Coordinates of C-alpha atoms and ligand atoms in Angstrom, one line a residue:
M3 CA -20.9 8.1 23.0
S4 CA -20.3 7.7 19.2
V5 CA -18.1 10.2 17.6
A6 CA -21.0 10.9 15.3
A7 CA -22.9 12.2 18.2
S8 CA -20.2 14.6 19.2
Q9 CA -20.2 18.4 19.0
A10 CA -17.4 18.6 16.4
W11 CA -19.1 16.1 14.2
S12 CA -22.5 17.9 14.4
A13 CA -20.7 21.2 13.5
L14 CA -19.2 19.5 10.4
Q15 CA -22.6 18.1 9.4
K16 CA -24.2 21.5 9.6
H17 CA -21.3 23.1 7.7
A18 CA -21.6 20.3 5.0
G19 CA -25.2 21.3 4.5
E20 CA -23.9 24.7 3.3
I21 CA -20.9 23.4 1.3
K22 CA -23.2 20.9 -0.6
N23 CA -24.9 23.8 -2.2
K24 CA -21.6 25.1 -3.6
H25 CA -19.9 24.1 -6.7
L26 CA -16.1 24.0 -6.9
K27 CA -16.2 26.6 -9.6
D28 CA -17.8 29.0 -7.1
L29 CA -15.2 28.2 -4.5
F30 CA -12.4 29.0 -7.1
A31 CA -14.2 32.2 -8.1
E32 CA -14.5 33.3 -4.4
D33 CA -10.8 32.9 -3.7
P34 CA -8.4 33.4 -6.6
H35 CA -5.5 32.4 -4.2
R36 CA -7.0 29.0 -3.4
F37 CA -3.9 27.2 -4.4
E38 CA -1.6 29.3 -2.1
H39 CA -4.1 28.8 0.7
L40 CA -4.7 25.1 0.3
S41 CA -1.4 23.6 -0.8
F42 CA 1.1 22.2 1.7
K43 CA 4.7 20.9 1.5
A44 CA 6.7 18.5 3.6
A45 CA 9.5 15.8 3.2
G46 CA 9.8 16.5 -0.5
C47 CA 6.1 16.2 -1.2
M48 CA 3.5 18.8 -2.2
L49 CA -0.2 18.3 -1.5
D50 CA -2.7 20.5 -3.3
L51 CA -6.1 20.4 -1.7
S52 CA -7.5 23.3 -3.6
K53 CA -9.7 21.1 -5.7
Q54 CA -11.4 19.6 -2.6
R55 CA -14.8 20.9 -1.7
I56 CA -13.6 22.8 1.3
T57 CA -13.1 26.3 2.7
S58 CA -10.8 27.4 5.5
E59 CA -13.8 27.0 7.8
T60 CA -14.1 23.4 6.8
L61 CA -10.5 22.9 7.8
Q62 CA -11.0 24.6 11.1
K63 CA -13.9 22.3 11.9
L64 CA -11.9 19.3 10.9
Y65 CA -9.0 20.3 13.2
Q66 CA -11.6 20.6 16.0
L67 CA -12.7 17.1 15.3
A68 CA -9.1 15.9 15.3
E69 CA -8.5 17.6 18.7
Q70 CA -11.7 16.3 20.1
Q71 CA -10.4 12.8 19.2
S72 CA -7.0 13.5 20.8
L73 CA -5.2 12.9 17.5
G74 CA -2.0 14.4 18.8
D75 CA -1.9 11.9 21.7
S76 CA -2.6 9.0 19.4
I77 CA 0.2 10.0 17.1
E78 CA 2.6 10.0 20.1
K79 CA 1.3 6.6 21.1
L80 CA 2.1 5.2 17.7
F81 CA 5.7 6.3 17.8
S82 CA 6.4 5.5 21.4
G83 CA 5.4 1.8 21.2
A84 CA 2.0 2.0 23.0
I85 CA -0.5 -0.8 22.4
V86 CA -2.3 0.7 19.4
N87 CA -3.4 -2.7 18.2
P88 CA -5.4 -3.8 21.2
T89 CA -7.2 -6.9 19.6
E90 CA -3.7 -8.4 19.2
N91 CA -2.3 -6.7 22.2
R92 CA 0.7 -5.1 20.6
P93 CA 2.2 -1.9 19.3
A94 CA 2.6 -1.1 15.6
L95 CA 6.2 0.0 15.2
H96 CA 6.7 0.3 11.5
T97 CA 8.1 3.7 12.1
V98 CA 11.1 2.2 14.0
L99 CA 12.0 0.2 11.0
R100 CA 13.1 3.5 9.4
Q101 CA 14.5 5.2 12.4
P102 CA 18.2 6.1 12.4
E103 CA 20.4 3.8 14.5
E104 CA 21.4 6.5 16.9
Q105 CA 17.8 7.1 18.1
P106 CA 17.1 4.2 20.5
L107 CA 13.5 3.2 21.3
I108 CA 13.0 1.1 24.5
V109 CA 9.7 -0.8 24.5
G110 CA 9.3 -2.9 27.7
D111 CA 12.9 -3.5 28.4
I112 CA 14.0 -4.1 24.8
D113 CA 15.9 -1.6 22.6
V114 CA 13.7 -2.2 19.6
N115 CA 15.8 0.0 17.3
S116 CA 19.0 -1.8 18.0
A117 CA 17.2 -5.1 17.1
V118 CA 16.0 -3.5 13.9
H119 CA 19.4 -2.4 12.9
K120 CA 20.9 -5.7 13.6
S121 CA 18.5 -7.4 11.3
L122 CA 19.1 -4.7 8.6
K123 CA 22.8 -5.5 8.8
Q124 CA 22.2 -9.2 8.5
M125 CA 20.0 -8.5 5.4
E126 CA 22.8 -6.3 4.0
S127 CA 25.3 -9.1 4.4
L128 CA 23.1 -11.5 2.4
V129 CA 22.4 -8.8 -0.2
N130 CA 26.1 -8.3 -0.6
Q131 CA 26.8 -12.0 -0.9
I132 CA 24.3 -12.3 -3.7
H133 CA 25.5 -9.2 -5.5
N134 CA 29.1 -10.3 -5.2
A135 CA 28.4 -13.8 -6.5
Q136 CA 29.4 -15.3 -3.2
W137 CA 26.1 -16.9 -2.6
R138 CA 26.0 -20.0 -4.9
G139 CA 23.5 -22.5 -6.1
Y140 CA 23.8 -26.3 -5.5
D141 CA 26.4 -26.7 -8.3
G142 CA 28.4 -23.6 -7.5
S143 CA 26.5 -21.3 -10.0
P144 CA 26.2 -17.6 -8.9
I145 CA 22.6 -16.4 -8.4
K146 CA 21.1 -14.7 -11.4
T147 CA 17.4 -14.9 -10.6
V148 CA 15.6 -14.2 -7.3
I149 CA 12.0 -15.0 -6.8
N150 CA 10.1 -13.5 -3.9
I151 CA 7.3 -15.8 -2.8
G152 CA 4.8 -14.0 -0.6
V153 CA 1.3 -12.5 -0.7
G154 CA -0.5 -9.4 0.6
G155 CA 2.0 -7.3 2.6
S156 CA 4.8 -9.8 1.8
D157 CA 4.4 -9.1 -1.9
L158 CA 2.6 -5.9 -2.8
G159 CA 5.0 -3.4 -1.2
P160 CA 8.3 -4.9 -2.4
L161 CA 6.8 -5.5 -5.9
M162 CA 5.5 -1.9 -6.1
T163 CA 8.8 -0.4 -4.9
C164 CA 11.0 -2.6 -7.1
R165 CA 9.0 -1.4 -10.1
A166 CA 8.9 2.2 -9.0
L167 CA 12.6 2.5 -8.3
A168 CA 14.0 0.1 -10.9
M169 CA 15.9 2.9 -12.7
H170 CA 17.8 3.4 -9.5
S171 CA 19.4 0.0 -9.8
P172 CA 23.1 0.3 -9.6
E173 CA 25.4 -1.3 -12.2
Y174 CA 26.3 -4.2 -9.9
A175 CA 22.7 -5.2 -9.4
R176 CA 21.6 -5.1 -13.0
N177 CA 22.4 -8.7 -13.9
L178 CA 20.0 -9.9 -11.2
D179 CA 16.4 -10.6 -12.2
V180 CA 13.9 -10.1 -9.4
H181 CA 10.5 -11.7 -9.8
F182 CA 7.4 -11.9 -7.6
V183 CA 5.1 -14.8 -7.1
S184 CA 2.0 -14.5 -5.0
S185 CA -1.0 -16.3 -6.6
M186 CA -2.0 -19.6 -4.9
D187 CA -3.1 -21.1 -8.2
G188 CA 0.6 -21.3 -9.3
S189 CA 0.1 -19.4 -12.6
Q190 CA 3.0 -17.0 -12.0
L191 CA 5.3 -19.7 -10.8
A192 CA 4.5 -22.1 -13.6
R193 CA 5.4 -19.5 -16.2
L194 CA 8.7 -18.7 -14.5
L195 CA 9.8 -22.3 -13.8
D196 CA 9.4 -23.2 -17.5
K197 CA 12.2 -20.9 -18.4
L198 CA 14.5 -20.6 -15.4
D199 CA 17.8 -22.3 -14.6
P200 CA 17.4 -24.0 -11.2
A201 CA 21.0 -23.8 -10.2
S202 CA 21.1 -20.0 -10.4
T203 CA 17.7 -19.3 -8.9
L204 CA 17.2 -18.2 -5.3
F205 CA 13.8 -18.1 -3.6
I206 CA 12.9 -15.7 -0.8
L207 CA 10.0 -17.0 1.2
S208 CA 8.4 -13.9 2.6
S209 CA 5.8 -14.6 5.2
K210 CA 5.3 -13.0 8.6
S211 CA 3.4 -16.0 9.9
F212 CA 4.9 -18.7 7.7
T213 CA 1.5 -20.3 7.7
T214 CA 0.0 -18.6 4.7
I215 CA -1.3 -21.4 2.4
D216 CA -0.8 -19.3 -0.8
T217 CA 2.9 -18.9 0.0
L218 CA 3.5 -22.4 1.3
A219 CA 1.8 -23.9 -1.8
N220 CA 4.2 -22.0 -4.1
A221 CA 7.2 -22.7 -1.9
N222 CA 6.5 -26.5 -2.0
T223 CA 6.2 -26.4 -5.8
A224 CA 9.5 -24.4 -6.1
R225 CA 11.3 -26.9 -3.8
E226 CA 10.0 -29.9 -5.7
W227 CA 11.1 -28.2 -9.0
L228 CA 14.6 -27.7 -7.6
I229 CA 14.9 -31.2 -6.2
S230 CA 13.7 -32.9 -9.3
N231 CA 15.9 -30.8 -11.6
S232 CA 19.1 -31.2 -9.5
S233 CA 18.8 -34.7 -7.9
E234 CA 20.1 -33.1 -4.8
S235 CA 18.8 -33.7 -1.3
Q236 CA 16.2 -31.5 0.3
D237 CA 18.8 -30.3 2.8
V238 CA 21.2 -29.1 0.1
I239 CA 18.4 -27.4 -1.9
T240 CA 17.0 -25.5 1.1
R241 CA 20.5 -24.4 2.2
H242 CA 21.5 -23.0 -1.2
H243 CA 18.2 -21.9 -2.6
F244 CA 15.8 -20.6 0.1
I245 CA 15.9 -17.6 2.4
A246 CA 13.1 -17.0 4.9
A247 CA 12.0 -13.5 5.8
T248 CA 9.7 -14.1 8.7
A249 CA 8.5 -13.3 12.2
S250 CA 7.9 -17.0 12.8
P251 CA 11.4 -18.6 12.6
Q252 CA 10.3 -21.9 14.2
K253 CA 7.8 -22.5 11.4
A254 CA 10.5 -21.7 8.8
I255 CA 12.7 -24.3 10.5
E256 CA 9.9 -26.8 10.4
W257 CA 9.5 -26.2 6.7
G258 CA 13.2 -26.9 6.3
I259 CA 15.0 -23.6 6.1
P260 CA 18.2 -23.6 8.2
E261 CA 18.5 -20.7 10.7
R262 CA 21.5 -19.2 9.0
N263 CA 19.2 -18.5 6.0
H264 CA 16.7 -16.6 8.2
L265 CA 16.0 -12.9 8.2
R266 CA 13.9 -11.9 11.2
F267 CA 11.2 -9.3 11.9
W268 CA 8.7 -9.0 14.7
D269 CA 5.0 -9.5 15.3
W270 CA 4.6 -5.8 15.9
T271 CA 5.3 -5.1 12.2
G272 CA 1.9 -5.4 10.5
G273 CA 2.1 -7.4 7.2
R274 CA 1.0 -4.4 5.1
Y275 CA 3.5 -2.2 6.9
S276 CA 6.4 -4.6 6.5
M277 CA 8.4 -3.7 3.4
W278 CA 10.6 -1.5 5.5
S279 CA 11.8 -4.6 7.4
V280 CA 13.6 -7.6 5.9
I281 CA 10.5 -8.2 3.8
G282 CA 12.2 -5.4 1.7
M283 CA 15.0 -7.7 0.8
P284 CA 13.9 -7.9 -2.9
I285 CA 14.0 -4.1 -3.0
A286 CA 17.5 -4.0 -1.6
L287 CA 18.6 -6.6 -4.2
Q288 CA 17.1 -4.6 -7.0
I289 CA 18.2 -1.0 -6.0
G290 CA 21.2 -1.8 -3.7
M291 CA 21.4 -1.3 0.0
D292 CA 22.5 2.4 -0.2
N293 CA 19.3 3.2 -2.1
F294 CA 17.2 1.0 0.3
R295 CA 18.6 3.1 3.2
K296 CA 17.6 6.3 1.3
F297 CA 14.1 4.9 0.9
L298 CA 13.9 4.3 4.6
N299 CA 15.2 7.8 5.2
G300 CA 12.6 9.3 3.0
A301 CA 9.9 7.6 5.1
H302 CA 11.6 8.7 8.3
Q303 CA 11.4 12.3 7.1
M304 CA 7.7 11.9 6.7
D305 CA 7.5 10.2 10.1
E306 CA 9.3 13.2 11.8
H307 CA 6.9 15.6 10.0
F308 CA 3.8 13.6 11.1
R309 CA 5.0 13.4 14.7
H310 CA 6.0 17.1 15.1
A311 CA 4.2 19.3 12.6
P312 CA 1.1 21.2 13.8
L313 CA -2.2 19.7 12.5
Q314 CA -2.6 22.7 10.2
E315 CA 0.5 21.9 8.2
N316 CA 0.6 18.2 8.7
L317 CA 0.3 16.4 5.4
P318 CA -0.9 13.0 6.7
V319 CA -3.3 14.7 9.0
L320 CA -4.7 16.9 6.2
L321 CA -5.0 13.9 3.8
G322 CA -6.7 11.9 6.4
L323 CA -9.1 14.6 7.5
I324 CA -10.0 15.4 3.9
G325 CA -11.0 11.8 3.4
V326 CA -13.2 11.9 6.5
W327 CA -14.8 15.1 5.2
N328 CA -15.6 13.5 1.8
I329 CA -16.8 10.2 3.2
N330 CA -18.7 11.2 6.3
F331 CA -20.0 14.6 5.4
L332 CA -20.2 14.7 1.6
D333 CA -21.3 11.1 1.3
I334 CA -18.6 10.0 -1.1
H335 CA -17.7 6.4 -0.9
A336 CA -15.4 5.7 -3.8
H337 CA -11.8 6.7 -4.0
A338 CA -9.7 6.5 -7.2
V339 CA -5.9 6.5 -7.1
L340 CA -4.5 7.9 -10.3
P341 CA -0.7 8.0 -10.8
Y342 CA 0.5 9.8 -13.9
D343 CA 3.7 7.9 -14.1
G344 CA 3.9 4.3 -15.3
R345 CA 6.5 3.5 -12.7
L346 CA 3.8 3.8 -10.1
A347 CA 1.6 1.2 -11.7
H348 CA 1.5 -1.0 -8.6
L349 CA 0.6 1.8 -6.2
P350 CA -3.2 1.4 -6.5
A351 CA -3.0 -2.3 -5.6
Y352 CA -0.7 -1.5 -2.7
L353 CA -3.0 1.2 -1.4
E354 CA -6.0 -1.1 -1.8
Q355 CA -4.5 -3.4 0.8
L356 CA -3.1 -0.6 3.0
E357 CA -6.4 1.3 3.2
M358 CA -9.1 -1.3 2.9
E359 CA -7.4 -4.0 5.0
S360 CA -6.6 -1.4 7.7
N361 CA -9.8 0.6 7.8
G362 CA -12.4 -1.7 6.4
K363 CA -13.8 -2.1 9.9
N364 CA -17.3 -1.8 11.4
V365 CA -16.7 -1.9 15.1
T366 CA -15.0 0.6 17.3
H367 CA -12.3 -0.1 20.0
S368 CA -15.1 -0.5 22.5
G369 CA -16.8 -3.1 20.4
N370 CA -19.7 -1.0 19.3
A371 CA -21.0 -1.1 15.8
V372 CA -20.1 2.2 14.0
D373 CA -23.0 4.4 13.0
Y374 CA -21.0 6.1 10.3
S375 CA -19.0 5.0 7.2
T376 CA -15.4 4.0 7.4
C377 CA -13.0 3.1 4.6
P378 CA -14.4 3.8 1.1
I379 CA -14.0 1.5 -1.9
L380 CA -10.5 2.3 -3.3
W381 CA -9.2 1.4 -6.6
G382 CA -7.0 2.8 -9.3
E383 CA -4.9 2.6 -12.4
V384 CA -2.1 4.5 -14.1
G385 CA -4.0 7.7 -15.0
P386 CA -3.5 7.9 -18.8
N387 CA -4.7 4.3 -19.2
A388 CA -7.6 4.9 -16.8
Q389 CA -8.7 7.8 -19.0
H390 CA -9.5 5.3 -21.6
A391 CA -11.2 3.0 -19.2
F392 CA -13.2 4.3 -16.2
Y393 CA -12.9 8.1 -16.5
Q394 CA -16.2 8.2 -18.3
L395 CA -17.9 7.3 -15.0
L396 CA -15.9 10.0 -13.2
H397 CA -17.0 12.6 -15.7
Q398 CA -20.6 11.7 -16.4
G399 CA -21.6 8.9 -14.2
T400 CA -24.0 9.1 -11.2
E401 CA -21.5 8.4 -8.4
S402 CA -19.4 11.0 -6.6
V403 CA -15.8 9.8 -6.5
M404 CA -12.8 11.4 -4.8
C405 CA -9.5 11.1 -6.7
D406 CA -5.8 11.3 -5.9
F407 CA -3.7 12.5 -8.8
I408 CA 0.0 11.7 -8.2
A409 CA 2.9 12.7 -10.4
P410 CA 6.6 13.8 -10.3
A411 CA 7.3 17.4 -11.4
L412 CA 10.4 16.3 -13.3
R413 CA 11.3 13.2 -15.2
Y414 CA 13.7 12.1 -17.9
Q415 CA 16.1 14.9 -17.0
D416 CA 19.0 12.8 -18.3
N417 CA 17.2 11.6 -21.4
G418 CA 16.3 13.1 -24.7
K419 CA 13.8 15.9 -25.4
E420 CA 11.2 13.4 -26.7
L421 CA 10.8 11.6 -23.4
Q422 CA 10.6 14.9 -21.5
T423 CA 7.9 16.0 -23.9
Q424 CA 6.0 12.7 -23.2
H425 CA 6.2 13.5 -19.5
Q426 CA 4.8 17.0 -20.1
L427 CA 2.0 15.4 -22.1
A428 CA 1.2 13.2 -19.1
L429 CA 1.2 16.2 -16.8
A430 CA -1.0 18.2 -19.1
N431 CA -3.5 15.3 -19.1
C432 CA -3.2 15.0 -15.3
F433 CA -4.0 18.6 -14.8
A434 CA -6.7 18.7 -17.5
Q435 CA -8.5 15.8 -15.9
S436 CA -8.5 17.2 -12.4
R437 CA -9.5 20.6 -13.7
L438 CA -12.4 19.2 -15.7
L439 CA -13.5 17.0 -12.8
A440 CA -13.5 20.0 -10.5
L441 CA -15.0 22.7 -12.7
G442 CA -17.0 20.8 -15.2
D443 CA -17.7 22.2 -18.6
S444 CA -17.7 25.7 -17.2
I445 CA -14.1 26.0 -18.4
L446 CA -15.3 25.6 -22.0
D447 CA -16.6 28.3 -24.3
D448 CA -20.2 28.2 -25.7
I449 CA -21.1 25.1 -23.7
E450 CA -24.7 26.2 -22.9
N451 CA -25.9 25.2 -26.3
A452 CA -24.3 21.7 -26.1
P453 CA -26.8 18.7 -25.9
P454 CA -27.2 17.1 -22.4
H455 CA -25.0 14.1 -23.3
K456 CA -22.1 16.5 -23.9
R457 CA -22.3 18.3 -20.6
Y458 CA -19.9 17.7 -17.7
R459 CA -21.3 18.6 -14.3
G460 CA -17.9 18.6 -12.5
N461 CA -17.7 19.2 -8.7
Q462 CA -15.8 15.9 -8.3
P463 CA -13.2 16.6 -5.6
S464 CA -9.5 15.6 -5.9
S465 CA -6.1 16.0 -4.3
T466 CA -3.0 16.4 -6.3
L467 CA 0.2 15.0 -4.8
M468 CA 3.5 15.9 -6.4
F469 CA 7.2 15.6 -5.7
E470 CA 10.3 16.9 -7.5
T471 CA 11.4 13.6 -9.0
L472 CA 10.6 10.0 -8.2
S473 CA 13.6 9.0 -6.0
P474 CA 14.1 6.5 -3.2
E475 CA 13.6 9.3 -0.7
T476 CA 10.5 10.9 -2.2
F477 CA 8.9 7.5 -2.8
G478 CA 9.6 6.5 0.9
A479 CA 8.0 9.7 2.0
L480 CA 5.0 9.2 -0.3
I481 CA 4.2 5.7 1.1
A482 CA 4.7 6.8 4.7
L483 CA 2.3 9.7 4.0
Y484 CA -0.4 7.2 3.0
E485 CA 0.4 4.9 6.0
H486 CA -0.1 7.8 8.4
K487 CA -3.2 9.1 6.6
V488 CA -4.8 5.7 7.3
Y489 CA -3.9 6.0 11.0
V490 CA -5.4 9.5 11.2
Q491 CA -8.7 8.2 9.8
A492 CA -8.6 5.2 12.2
V493 CA -8.2 7.6 15.1
I494 CA -11.1 9.7 14.0
W495 CA -13.3 6.6 13.4
E496 CA -12.1 4.9 16.7
I497 CA -11.3 1.7 14.9
N498 CA -8.2 -0.6 14.9
P499 CA -6.3 -0.2 11.6
F500 CA -3.7 -2.9 12.5
D501 CA -5.7 -6.1 12.7
Q502 CA -7.6 -8.0 9.9
W503 CA -9.9 -10.5 11.5
G504 CA -12.2 -10.6 8.5
V505 CA -9.3 -11.9 6.4
E506 CA -8.4 -14.5 9.0
L507 CA -11.9 -15.9 9.0
G508 CA -11.7 -16.3 5.2
K509 CA -8.5 -18.3 5.5
K510 CA -10.2 -20.6 8.1
V511 CA -13.2 -21.3 6.0
A512 CA -11.1 -22.1 2.9
T513 CA -9.1 -24.6 4.9
S514 CA -12.3 -26.3 6.2
L515 CA -13.6 -26.5 2.6
L516 CA -10.5 -28.2 1.2
D517 CA -11.6 -31.5 2.7
C518 CA -15.1 -31.3 1.3
F519 CA -14.2 -31.8 -2.4
D520 CA -14.2 -35.6 -2.3
N521 CA -17.3 -35.8 -0.3
P522 CA -19.5 -32.6 -0.2
D523 CA -22.1 -32.8 2.5
Q524 CA -25.5 -31.3 1.6
D525 CA -26.5 -30.9 5.3
T526 CA -23.5 -28.8 6.3
L527 CA -22.9 -26.8 3.2
D528 CA -25.1 -24.1 1.8
A529 CA -26.8 -25.0 -1.5
S530 CA -24.6 -22.8 -3.6
T531 CA -21.3 -24.2 -2.3
Y532 CA -22.6 -27.7 -2.4
G533 CA -23.7 -27.2 -6.0
L534 CA -20.3 -25.8 -7.0
M535 CA -18.5 -28.7 -5.4
N536 CA -20.6 -31.1 -7.2
Y537 CA -20.0 -29.3 -10.5
I538 CA -16.2 -29.7 -9.9
R539 CA -16.7 -33.4 -9.2
Q540 CA -18.7 -33.9 -12.4
Q541 CA -16.0 -32.2 -14.4
R542 CA -13.5 -34.5 -12.9
G543 CA -15.7 -37.4 -13.8
G544 CA -16.0 -38.6 -10.3
F545 CA -19.7 -38.0 -9.6
S546 CA -22.9 -37.0 -11.3
E547 CA -26.3 -36.2 -9.9
Ligands
F6P619 O1 -4.3 -10.9 3.7 C1 -4.1 -11.2 5.1 C2 -2.7 -11.2 5.5 O2 -2.6 -11.6 6.8 C3 -2.0 -9.8 5.3 O3 -2.2 -9.0 6.3 C4 -0.6 -10.2 5.1 O4 0.1 -9.2 4.5 C5 -0.8 -11.5 4.2 O5 -1.9 -12.1 4.7 C6 0.4 -12.4 4.2 O6 0.7 -12.9 5.4 P1 2.1 -13.6 5.8 O7 3.2 -12.6 5.6 O8 2.0 -14.0 7.2 O9 2.3 -14.7 4.8

């Protein structure tokens, strides 16, 4: 039976019928203590749900849905290494990647946690060699530039975290430049290679599968650049200038990276859940190993909270259930992520992959087509910039959009007053926007006489997520919060958040098209693809029709 035919679901549908007639301004008027009743704290984070279109009855009904779907059991399955990714027949053990060393986890007959800590120590040793100028380029130069080549989960998480925590970079790491190259068209790489010194440049090839064409294309270009600029052999170049962070060591060896330059992780770490593993090496290079461990510890604090806190106080559970409420009961299918802190500029892109690659699914575990919506369209931008771009649609468009406002309470504590004032300005804007979106122009005086194009209807729901300061710990906790939120929703929707067969299919089709450029076949290609291929051939001067 579909979850949408269940008792808990029907009760929520009925309740939504009542809530739909209420405006957020009425909900605030009914309960002046809404904030106290609907804000929650854990692992250094504070989640304010008072601007969501809910009452305490809504939450009760959502908890019943969670219990009906055995959410508690599913959480325990995630942590204990059960097969939560059945289409690939494996567990999803990203939580072990941040579990303290003294807490073993035996899966099958392997102590997974001790393997994790062994690989962390190996990474630490390489990180130290690079920081201490013991790792040298082909002519003995110390490494000054590191380029991470990877895409999707092997790029977005490390990139986001390096940018978010850059100011935590210790003195000894500040001379190292860390760059990220992901795009298969070579544009990022070409720009960097133009100005870099090959002898002091190290590449980390980050790829779980070591078959991703985007990454291999960039890696081949990088290797050719090094060989042609050094006149050294391929062996010397790969030994001095390439590290592989991968779950497929054999493929890395075949590409030419010697085993002693390998950092390993495992197939039970999903790509988009992998920055806590050796895929986080660029993060450790940028912020130092001590801070990297603090980042893991922050995530672990959120893991512990998720695993043990009751549903009613559990931040990931609440965030997940609120999403389900908005999507499935209030028919809201767009979700904007709006950090009011420029250091979090890459958070929306990271969450796009985390949420949409995980829960953009249309069949249940039993293979039935879902008869309800799953992951909404998620996008975002640094809030103050988005105010000058798409907020118009949030305020006066025709679509309902749910928003996450995210900001630190404190910033620039060690800087001058001017910067602290700028932070306050950003917070004032953050609170003003969520207030206006919730309450509409009812907060303004004398608005009834305003012309229709100046009216704001409001009633757009939002969550506000805050933490004291942006630190390795709070940032780790924030990301773990979103990871678990995604899992909560997958449990309610009965879908697998840990595979991505749609993306795999795209890769296959791209590979098969590569061979068609020279000789496109009208009979096998659709008319559009055939026409586009011919257009390329005409531009190359090879063929005209
Ligand atoms: O986009 C699909 C995907 O498989 C992601 O899940 C993954 O993060 C990315 O490609 C990169 O894969 P890999 O790390 O194997 O190169």
